[in-house]
mmCIF file of C-alpha atoms and ligand atoms in Angstrom:
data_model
loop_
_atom_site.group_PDB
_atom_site.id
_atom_site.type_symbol
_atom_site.label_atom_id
_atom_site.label_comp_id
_atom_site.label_asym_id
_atom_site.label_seq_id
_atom_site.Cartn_x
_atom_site.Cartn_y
_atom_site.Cartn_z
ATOM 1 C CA UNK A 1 110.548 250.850 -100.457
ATOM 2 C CA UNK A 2 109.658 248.576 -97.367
ATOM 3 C CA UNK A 3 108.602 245.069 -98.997
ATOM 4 C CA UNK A 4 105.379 243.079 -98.331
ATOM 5 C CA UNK A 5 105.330 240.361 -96.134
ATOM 6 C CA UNK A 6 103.051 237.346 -95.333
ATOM 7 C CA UNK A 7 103.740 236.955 -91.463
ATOM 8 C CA UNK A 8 100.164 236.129 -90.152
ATOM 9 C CA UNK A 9 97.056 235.707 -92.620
ATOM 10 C CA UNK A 10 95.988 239.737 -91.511
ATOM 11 C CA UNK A 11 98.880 240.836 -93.457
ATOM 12 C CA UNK A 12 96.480 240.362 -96.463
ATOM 13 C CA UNK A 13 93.548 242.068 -97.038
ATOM 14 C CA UNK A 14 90.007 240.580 -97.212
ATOM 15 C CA UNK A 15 90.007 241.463 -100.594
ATOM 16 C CA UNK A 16 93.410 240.252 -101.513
ATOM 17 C CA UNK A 17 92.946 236.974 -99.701
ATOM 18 C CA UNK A 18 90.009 235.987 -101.793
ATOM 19 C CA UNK A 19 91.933 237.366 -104.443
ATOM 20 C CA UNK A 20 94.681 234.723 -104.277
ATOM 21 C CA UNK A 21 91.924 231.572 -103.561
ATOM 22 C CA UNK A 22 90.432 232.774 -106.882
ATOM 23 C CA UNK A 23 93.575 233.431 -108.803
ATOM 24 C CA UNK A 24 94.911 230.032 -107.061
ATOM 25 C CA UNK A 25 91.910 228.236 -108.595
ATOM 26 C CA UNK A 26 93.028 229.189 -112.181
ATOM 27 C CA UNK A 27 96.597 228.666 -111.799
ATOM 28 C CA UNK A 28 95.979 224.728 -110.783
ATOM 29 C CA UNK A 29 93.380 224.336 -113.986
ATOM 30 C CA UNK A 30 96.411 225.738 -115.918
ATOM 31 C CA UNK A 31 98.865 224.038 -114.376
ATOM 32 C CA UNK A 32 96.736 220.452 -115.102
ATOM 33 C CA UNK A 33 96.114 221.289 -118.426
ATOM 34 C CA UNK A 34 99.976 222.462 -119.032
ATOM 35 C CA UNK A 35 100.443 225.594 -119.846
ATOM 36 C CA UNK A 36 103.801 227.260 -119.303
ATOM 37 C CA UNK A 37 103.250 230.434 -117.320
ATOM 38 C CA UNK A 38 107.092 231.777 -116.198
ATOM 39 C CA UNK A 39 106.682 235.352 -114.880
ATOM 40 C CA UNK A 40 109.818 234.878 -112.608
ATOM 41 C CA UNK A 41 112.334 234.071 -114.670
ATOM 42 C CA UNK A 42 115.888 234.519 -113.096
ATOM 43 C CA UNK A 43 114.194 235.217 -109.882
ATOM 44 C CA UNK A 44 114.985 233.364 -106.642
ATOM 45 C CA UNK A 45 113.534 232.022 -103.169
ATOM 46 C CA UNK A 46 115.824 231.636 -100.059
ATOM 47 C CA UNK A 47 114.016 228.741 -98.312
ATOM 48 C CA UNK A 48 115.083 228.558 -94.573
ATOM 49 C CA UNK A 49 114.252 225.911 -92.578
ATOM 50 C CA UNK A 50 114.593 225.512 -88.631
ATOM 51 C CA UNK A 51 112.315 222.549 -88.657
ATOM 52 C CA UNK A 52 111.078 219.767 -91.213
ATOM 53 C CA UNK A 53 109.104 219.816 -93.464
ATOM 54 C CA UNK A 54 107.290 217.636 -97.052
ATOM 55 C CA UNK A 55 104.461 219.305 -97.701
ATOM 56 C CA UNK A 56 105.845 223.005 -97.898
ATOM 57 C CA UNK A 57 109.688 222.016 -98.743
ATOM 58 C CA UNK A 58 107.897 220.508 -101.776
ATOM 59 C CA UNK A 59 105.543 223.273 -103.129
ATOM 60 C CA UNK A 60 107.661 226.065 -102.851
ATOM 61 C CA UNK A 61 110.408 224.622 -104.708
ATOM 62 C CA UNK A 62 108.471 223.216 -107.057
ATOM 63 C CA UNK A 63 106.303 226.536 -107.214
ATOM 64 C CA UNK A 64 109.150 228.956 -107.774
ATOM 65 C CA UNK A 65 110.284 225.945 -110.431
ATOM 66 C CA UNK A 66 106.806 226.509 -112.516
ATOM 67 C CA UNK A 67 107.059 230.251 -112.345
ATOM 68 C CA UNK A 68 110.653 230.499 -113.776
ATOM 69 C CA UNK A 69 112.298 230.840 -111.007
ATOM 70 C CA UNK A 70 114.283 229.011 -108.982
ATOM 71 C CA UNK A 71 114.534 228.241 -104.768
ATOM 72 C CA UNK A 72 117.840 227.733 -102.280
ATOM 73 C CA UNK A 73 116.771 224.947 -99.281
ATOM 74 C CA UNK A 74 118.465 226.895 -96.053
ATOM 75 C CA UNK A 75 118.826 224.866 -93.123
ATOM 76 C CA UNK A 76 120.476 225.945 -89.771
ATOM 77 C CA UNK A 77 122.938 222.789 -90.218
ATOM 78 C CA UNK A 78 124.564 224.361 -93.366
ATOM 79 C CA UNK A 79 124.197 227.916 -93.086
ATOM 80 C CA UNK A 80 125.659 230.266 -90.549
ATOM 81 C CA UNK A 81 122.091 230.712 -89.034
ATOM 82 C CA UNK A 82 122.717 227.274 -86.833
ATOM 83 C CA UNK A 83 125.962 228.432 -85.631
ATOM 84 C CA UNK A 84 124.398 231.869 -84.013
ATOM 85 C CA UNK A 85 125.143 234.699 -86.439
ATOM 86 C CA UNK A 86 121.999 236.650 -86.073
ATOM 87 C CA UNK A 87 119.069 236.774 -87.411
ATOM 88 C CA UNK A 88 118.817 240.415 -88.393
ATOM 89 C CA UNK A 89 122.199 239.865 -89.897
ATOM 90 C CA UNK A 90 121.378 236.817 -92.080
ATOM 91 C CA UNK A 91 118.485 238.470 -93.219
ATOM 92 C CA UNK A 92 120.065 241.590 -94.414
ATOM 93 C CA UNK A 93 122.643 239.091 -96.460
ATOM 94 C CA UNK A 94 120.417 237.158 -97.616
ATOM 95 C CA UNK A 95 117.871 239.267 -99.016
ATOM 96 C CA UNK A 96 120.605 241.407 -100.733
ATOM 97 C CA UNK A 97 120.488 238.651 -103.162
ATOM 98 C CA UNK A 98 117.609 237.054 -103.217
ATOM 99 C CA UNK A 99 113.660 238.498 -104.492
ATOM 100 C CA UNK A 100 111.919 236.757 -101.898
ATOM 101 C CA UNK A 101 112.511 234.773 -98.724
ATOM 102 C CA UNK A 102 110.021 231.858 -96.698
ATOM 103 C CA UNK A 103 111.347 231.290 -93.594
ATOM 104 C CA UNK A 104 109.652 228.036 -91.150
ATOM 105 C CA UNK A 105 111.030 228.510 -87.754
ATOM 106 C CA UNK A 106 110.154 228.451 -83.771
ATOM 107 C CA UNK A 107 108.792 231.748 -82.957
ATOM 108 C CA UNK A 108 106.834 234.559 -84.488
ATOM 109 C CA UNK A 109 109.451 236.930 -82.900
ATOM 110 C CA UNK A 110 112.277 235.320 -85.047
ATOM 111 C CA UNK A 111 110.310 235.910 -88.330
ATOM 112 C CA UNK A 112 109.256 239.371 -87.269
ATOM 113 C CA UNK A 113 112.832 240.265 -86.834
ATOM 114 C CA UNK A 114 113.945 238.873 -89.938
ATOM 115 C CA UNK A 115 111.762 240.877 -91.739
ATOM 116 C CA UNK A 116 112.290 243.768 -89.782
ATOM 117 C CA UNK A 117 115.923 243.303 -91.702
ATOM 118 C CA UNK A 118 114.435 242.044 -94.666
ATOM 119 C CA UNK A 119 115.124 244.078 -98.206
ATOM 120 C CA UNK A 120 112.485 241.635 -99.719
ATOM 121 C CA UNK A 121 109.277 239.870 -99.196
ATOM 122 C CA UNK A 122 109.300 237.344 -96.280
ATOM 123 C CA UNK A 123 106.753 234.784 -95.901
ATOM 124 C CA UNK A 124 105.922 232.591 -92.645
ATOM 125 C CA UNK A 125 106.005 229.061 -93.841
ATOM 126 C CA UNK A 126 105.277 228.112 -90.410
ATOM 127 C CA UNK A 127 106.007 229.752 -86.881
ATOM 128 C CA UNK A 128 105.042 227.979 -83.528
ATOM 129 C CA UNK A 129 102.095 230.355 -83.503
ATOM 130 C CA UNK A 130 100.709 230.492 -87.105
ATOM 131 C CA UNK A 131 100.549 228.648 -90.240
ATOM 132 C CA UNK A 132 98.724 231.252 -93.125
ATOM 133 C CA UNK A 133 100.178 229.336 -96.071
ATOM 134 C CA UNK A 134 98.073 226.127 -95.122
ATOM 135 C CA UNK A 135 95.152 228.116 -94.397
ATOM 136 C CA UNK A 136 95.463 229.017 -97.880
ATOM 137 C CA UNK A 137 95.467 225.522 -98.920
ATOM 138 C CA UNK A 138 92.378 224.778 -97.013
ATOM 139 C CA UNK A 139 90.608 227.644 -97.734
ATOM 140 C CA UNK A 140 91.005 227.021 -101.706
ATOM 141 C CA UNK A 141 90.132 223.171 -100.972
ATOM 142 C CA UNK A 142 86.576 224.211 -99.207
ATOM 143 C CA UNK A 143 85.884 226.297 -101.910
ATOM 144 C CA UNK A 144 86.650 224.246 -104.948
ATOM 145 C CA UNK A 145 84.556 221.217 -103.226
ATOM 146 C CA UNK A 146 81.723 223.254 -101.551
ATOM 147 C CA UNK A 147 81.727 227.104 -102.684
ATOM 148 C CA UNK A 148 81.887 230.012 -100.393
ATOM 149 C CA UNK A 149 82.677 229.211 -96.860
ATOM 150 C CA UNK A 150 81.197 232.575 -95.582
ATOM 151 C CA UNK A 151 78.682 231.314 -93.200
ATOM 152 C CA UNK A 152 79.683 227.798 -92.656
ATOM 153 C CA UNK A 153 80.324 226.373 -89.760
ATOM 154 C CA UNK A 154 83.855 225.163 -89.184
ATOM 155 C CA UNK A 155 85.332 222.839 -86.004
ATOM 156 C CA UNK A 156 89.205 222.599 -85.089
ATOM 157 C CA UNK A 157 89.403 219.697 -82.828
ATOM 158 C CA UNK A 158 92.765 219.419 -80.945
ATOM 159 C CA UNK A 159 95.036 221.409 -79.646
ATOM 160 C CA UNK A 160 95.224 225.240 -79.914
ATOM 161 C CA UNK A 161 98.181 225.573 -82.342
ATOM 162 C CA UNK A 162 99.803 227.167 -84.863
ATOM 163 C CA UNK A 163 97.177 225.885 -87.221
ATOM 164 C CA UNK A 164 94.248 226.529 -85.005
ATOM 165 C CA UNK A 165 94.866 230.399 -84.488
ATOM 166 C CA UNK A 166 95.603 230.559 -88.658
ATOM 167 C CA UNK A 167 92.148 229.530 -88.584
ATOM 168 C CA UNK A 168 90.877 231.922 -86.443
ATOM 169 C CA UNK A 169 92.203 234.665 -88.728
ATOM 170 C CA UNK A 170 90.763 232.961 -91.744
ATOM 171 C CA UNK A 171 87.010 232.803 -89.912
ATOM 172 C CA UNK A 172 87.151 236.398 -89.290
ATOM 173 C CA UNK A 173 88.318 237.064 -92.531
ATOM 174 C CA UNK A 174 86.049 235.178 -94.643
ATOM 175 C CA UNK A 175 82.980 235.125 -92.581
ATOM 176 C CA UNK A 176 82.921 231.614 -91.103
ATOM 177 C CA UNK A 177 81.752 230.491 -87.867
ATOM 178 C CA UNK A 178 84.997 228.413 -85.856
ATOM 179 C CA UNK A 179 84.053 226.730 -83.082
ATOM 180 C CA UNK A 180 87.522 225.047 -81.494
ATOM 181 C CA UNK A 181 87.207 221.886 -79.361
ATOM 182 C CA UNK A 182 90.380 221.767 -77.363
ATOM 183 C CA UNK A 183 91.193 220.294 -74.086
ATOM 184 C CA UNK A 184 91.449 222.251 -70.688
ATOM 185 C CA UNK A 185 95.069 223.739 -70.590
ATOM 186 C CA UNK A 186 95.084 223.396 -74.593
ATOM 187 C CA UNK A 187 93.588 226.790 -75.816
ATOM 188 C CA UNK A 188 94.324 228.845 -78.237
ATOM 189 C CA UNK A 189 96.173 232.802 -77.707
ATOM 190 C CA UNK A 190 93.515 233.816 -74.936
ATOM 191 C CA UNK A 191 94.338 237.925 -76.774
ATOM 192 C CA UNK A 192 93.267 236.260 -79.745
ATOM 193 C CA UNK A 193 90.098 234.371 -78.504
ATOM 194 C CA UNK A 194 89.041 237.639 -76.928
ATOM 195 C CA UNK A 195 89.473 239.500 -80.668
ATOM 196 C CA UNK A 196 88.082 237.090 -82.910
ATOM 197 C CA UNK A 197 85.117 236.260 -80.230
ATOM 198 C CA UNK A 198 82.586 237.848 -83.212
ATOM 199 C CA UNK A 199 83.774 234.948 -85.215
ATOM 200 C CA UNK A 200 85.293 232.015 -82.904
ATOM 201 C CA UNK A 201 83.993 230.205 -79.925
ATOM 202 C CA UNK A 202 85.833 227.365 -77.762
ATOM 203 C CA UNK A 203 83.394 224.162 -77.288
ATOM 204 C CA UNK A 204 84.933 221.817 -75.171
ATOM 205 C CA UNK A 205 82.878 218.688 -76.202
ATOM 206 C CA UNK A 206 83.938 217.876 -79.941
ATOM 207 C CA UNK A 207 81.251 215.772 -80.064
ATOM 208 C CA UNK A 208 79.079 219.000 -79.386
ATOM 209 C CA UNK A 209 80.877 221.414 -81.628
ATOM 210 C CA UNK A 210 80.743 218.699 -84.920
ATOM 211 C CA UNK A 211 77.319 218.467 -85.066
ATOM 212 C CA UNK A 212 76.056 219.957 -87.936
ATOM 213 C CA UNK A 213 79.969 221.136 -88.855
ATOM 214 C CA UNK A 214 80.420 221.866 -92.482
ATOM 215 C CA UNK A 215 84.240 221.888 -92.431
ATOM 216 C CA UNK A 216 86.152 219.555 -89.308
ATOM 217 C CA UNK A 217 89.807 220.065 -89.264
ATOM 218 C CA UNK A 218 92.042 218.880 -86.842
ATOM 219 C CA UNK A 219 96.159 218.675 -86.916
ATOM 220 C CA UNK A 220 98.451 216.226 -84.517
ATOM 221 C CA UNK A 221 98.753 216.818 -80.434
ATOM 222 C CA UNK A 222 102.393 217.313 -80.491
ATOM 223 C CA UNK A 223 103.571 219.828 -82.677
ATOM 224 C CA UNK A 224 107.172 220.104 -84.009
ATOM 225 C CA UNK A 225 108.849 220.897 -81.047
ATOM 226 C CA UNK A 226 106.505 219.372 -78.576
ATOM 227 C CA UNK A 227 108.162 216.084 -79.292
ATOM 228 C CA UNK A 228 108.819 215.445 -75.468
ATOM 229 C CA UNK A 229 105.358 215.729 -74.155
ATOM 230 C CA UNK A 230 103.731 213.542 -76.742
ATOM 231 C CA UNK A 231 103.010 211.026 -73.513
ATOM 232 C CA UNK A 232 100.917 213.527 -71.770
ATOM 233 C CA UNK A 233 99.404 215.251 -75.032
ATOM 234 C CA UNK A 234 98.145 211.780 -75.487
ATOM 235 C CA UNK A 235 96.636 211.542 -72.141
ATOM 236 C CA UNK A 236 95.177 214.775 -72.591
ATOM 237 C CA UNK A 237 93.482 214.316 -75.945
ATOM 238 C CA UNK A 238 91.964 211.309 -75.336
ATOM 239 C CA UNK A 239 88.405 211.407 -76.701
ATOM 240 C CA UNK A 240 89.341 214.324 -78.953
ATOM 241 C CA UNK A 241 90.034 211.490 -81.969
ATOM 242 C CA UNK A 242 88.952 213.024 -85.414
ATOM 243 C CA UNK A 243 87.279 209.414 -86.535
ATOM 244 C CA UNK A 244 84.023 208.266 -88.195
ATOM 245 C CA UNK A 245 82.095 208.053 -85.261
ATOM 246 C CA UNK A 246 82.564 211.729 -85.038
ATOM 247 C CA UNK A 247 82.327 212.877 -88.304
ATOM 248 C CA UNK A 248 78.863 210.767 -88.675
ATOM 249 C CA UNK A 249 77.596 213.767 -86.428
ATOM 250 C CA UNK A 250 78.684 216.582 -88.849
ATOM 251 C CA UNK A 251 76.444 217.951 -91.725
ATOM 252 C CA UNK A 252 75.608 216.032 -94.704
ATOM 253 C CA UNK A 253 78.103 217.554 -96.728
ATOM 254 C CA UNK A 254 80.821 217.672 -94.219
ATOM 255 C CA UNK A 255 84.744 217.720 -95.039
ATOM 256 C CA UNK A 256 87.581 216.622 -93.408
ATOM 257 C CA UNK A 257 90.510 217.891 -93.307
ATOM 258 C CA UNK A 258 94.340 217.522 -91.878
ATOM 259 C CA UNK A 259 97.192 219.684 -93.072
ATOM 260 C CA UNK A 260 99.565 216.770 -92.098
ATOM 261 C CA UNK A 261 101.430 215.075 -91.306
ATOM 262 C CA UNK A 262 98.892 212.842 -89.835
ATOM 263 C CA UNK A 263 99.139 210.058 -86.551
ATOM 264 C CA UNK A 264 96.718 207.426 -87.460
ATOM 265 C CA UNK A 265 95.604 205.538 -84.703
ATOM 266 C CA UNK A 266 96.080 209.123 -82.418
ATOM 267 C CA UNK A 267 94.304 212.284 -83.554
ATOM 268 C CA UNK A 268 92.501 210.543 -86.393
ATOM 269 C CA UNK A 269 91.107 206.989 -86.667
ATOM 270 C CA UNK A 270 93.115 204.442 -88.821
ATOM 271 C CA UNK A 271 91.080 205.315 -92.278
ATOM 272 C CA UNK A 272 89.159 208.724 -91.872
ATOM 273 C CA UNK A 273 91.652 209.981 -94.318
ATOM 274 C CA UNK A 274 90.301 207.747 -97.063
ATOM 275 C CA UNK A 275 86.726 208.407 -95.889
ATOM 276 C CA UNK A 276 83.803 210.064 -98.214
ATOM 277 C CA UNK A 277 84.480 213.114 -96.116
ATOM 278 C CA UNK A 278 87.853 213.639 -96.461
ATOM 279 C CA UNK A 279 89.831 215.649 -98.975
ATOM 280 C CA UNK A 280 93.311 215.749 -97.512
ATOM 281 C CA UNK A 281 95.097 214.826 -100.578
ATOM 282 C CA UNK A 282 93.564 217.662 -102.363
ATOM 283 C CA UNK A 283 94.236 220.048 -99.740
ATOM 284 C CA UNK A 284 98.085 218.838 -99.496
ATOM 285 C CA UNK A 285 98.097 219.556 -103.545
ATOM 286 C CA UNK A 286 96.695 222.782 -103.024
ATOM 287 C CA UNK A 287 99.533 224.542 -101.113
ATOM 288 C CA UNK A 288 101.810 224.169 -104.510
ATOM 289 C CA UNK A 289 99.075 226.561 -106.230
ATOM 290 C CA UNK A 290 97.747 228.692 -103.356
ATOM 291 C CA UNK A 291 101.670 229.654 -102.944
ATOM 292 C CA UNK A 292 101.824 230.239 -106.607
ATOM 293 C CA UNK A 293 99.231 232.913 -106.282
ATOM 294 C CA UNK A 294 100.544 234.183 -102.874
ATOM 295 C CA UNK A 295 104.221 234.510 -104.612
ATOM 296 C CA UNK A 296 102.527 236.488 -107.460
ATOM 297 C CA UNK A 297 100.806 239.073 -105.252
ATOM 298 C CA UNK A 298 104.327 238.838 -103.515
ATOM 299 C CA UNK A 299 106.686 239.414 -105.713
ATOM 300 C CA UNK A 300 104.083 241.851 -108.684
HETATM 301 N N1 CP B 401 101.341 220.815 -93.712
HETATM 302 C C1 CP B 401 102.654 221.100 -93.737
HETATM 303 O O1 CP B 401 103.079 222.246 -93.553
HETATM 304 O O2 CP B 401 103.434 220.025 -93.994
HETATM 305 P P1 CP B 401 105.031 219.967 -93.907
HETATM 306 O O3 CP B 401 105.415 220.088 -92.467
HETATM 307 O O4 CP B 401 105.380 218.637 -94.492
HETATM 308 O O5 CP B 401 105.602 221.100 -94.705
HETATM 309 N N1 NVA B 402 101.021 221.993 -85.853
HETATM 310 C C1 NVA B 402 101.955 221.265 -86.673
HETATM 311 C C2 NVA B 402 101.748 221.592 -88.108
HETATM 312 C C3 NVA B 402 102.648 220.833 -89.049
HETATM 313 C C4 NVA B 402 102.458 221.213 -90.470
HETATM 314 C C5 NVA B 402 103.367 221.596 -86.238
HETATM 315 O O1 NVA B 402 103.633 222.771 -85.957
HETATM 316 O O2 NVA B 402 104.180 220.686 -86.162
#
């Protein structure tokens, strides 16, 4: 039987992604109030990881933990992975002993072909063109501060990243409104623009796309990766700061969010993170039980 994956958000249903924000809702009230719920005992995760990480190193670990199960941290400096063997056969190894693998690497390519090889499900923890398993985060954080997002208007301001086109997925998928503020030279998949245009719309005056925003989200100018042209990002973000100033211009009951990690001082101001609007912390918790319920659909 070919396994399920999670590469990009549209590997999910409409249905099955509100699905998991629901079922994602109950697991963290359980989880708070704790209950024991292991439905994976004896099963395991391969974790690989090609670049850093906290937030999702972190929840999946201690996810799989919770279930029953238990989770391997991969990194290229200790497995063969780093020293070339390829990808298609690492993943055949691999997932001839594990139940299900979450992979964070460079391209979308690389994860495609490892799951192309894959025996079980794989799951993008992060590719340099999407990031689904935050989107489930946020998604699950709108909805247990404000309700249904269908209809709301949501800004990314900043760069057109792996994050921003996650969101573009999520606005078609739930029904939201994106508007994206990015520099000139800074877009978004043009392909993807030209799909989602029902849904998405590039602004390039942030200060023009937050007004009345129910939702601003924004992520740093230099992704992992991008380390060498933080200097010119910089330069070419300036005036795109996520700050109060901004924010002041959104709805009433606007939120703010960041998937971090976060560059005070650059793409937010010094204390927007501890600001009525803001509910980053919640958001970061939310990735432990969004994956929860994305490992259950998984791995059921
Ligand atoms: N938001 C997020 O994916 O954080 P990490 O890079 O710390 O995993
Ligand atoms: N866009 C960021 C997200 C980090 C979670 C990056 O790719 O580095």
């Amino acid at each position: 039987m070919t396994p399920r994956h999670f590469l990009t958000l549209k590997d999910l249903s409409k249905k099955e992604f509100k699905k998991i924000l629901e079922r994602a809702a109950e697991l963290k009230q359980a989880q708070h109030k704790g209950v024991i719920y292991q439905p994976f005992i004896g099963k395991v995760m391969a974790m690989i990881f090609e670049k850093s990480s906290t937030r999702t190193r972190v929840s999946f670990e201690t996810g799989m933990a919770q279930l029953g199960g238990n989770a391997l941290f991969l990194s290229p400096n200790d497995t063969q992975l780093g020293r070339g063997e390829p990808i298609e056969d690492s993943a055949r190894v691999i997932s001839s002993m594990v139940d299900i693998v979450m992979m964070r690497t460079f391209s979308q390519q690389s994860i495609e072909n490892f799951a192309a090889y894959s025996s079980v499900p794989v799951i993008n923890a992060l590719t340099d063109d999407h990031h689904p398993c935050q989107l489930l985060a946020d998604m699950q954080t709108y909805i247990e501060h404000r309700g249904s997002i269908q209809g709301k208007r949501v800004v990314w301001v900043g760069d057109g990243n792996n994050m921003c086109q996650s969101y573009m997925h999520a606005a078609e998928m739930l029904d939201f409104e994106l508007l994206i503020a990015c520099p000139k030279g800074f877009e978004p998949c043009s392909t993807l623009l030209n799909q989602l245009s029902s849904h998405v719309t590039l602004v390039r005056d942030p200060t023009v796309a937050i007004s009345g925003a129910n939702l601003v989200a924004t992520d740093a100018w230099a992704s992992m990766g991008q380390e060498s042209e933080s200097e010119l990002r910089k330069k070419a973000f300036s005036g795109f700061q996520v700050n109060e100033a901004a924010m002041g211009l959104a709805a009433a009951d606007a939120l703010f969010m960041h998937c971090l990690p976060a560059y005070r001082g650059l793409e937010i101001s010094e204390t927007i993170m501890e600001s009525q609007w803001s509910v980053v912390w919640s958001e970061a918790e939310n990735r432990l039980h969004s994956q929860k319920a994305l490992i259950e659909l998984l791995l059921k």
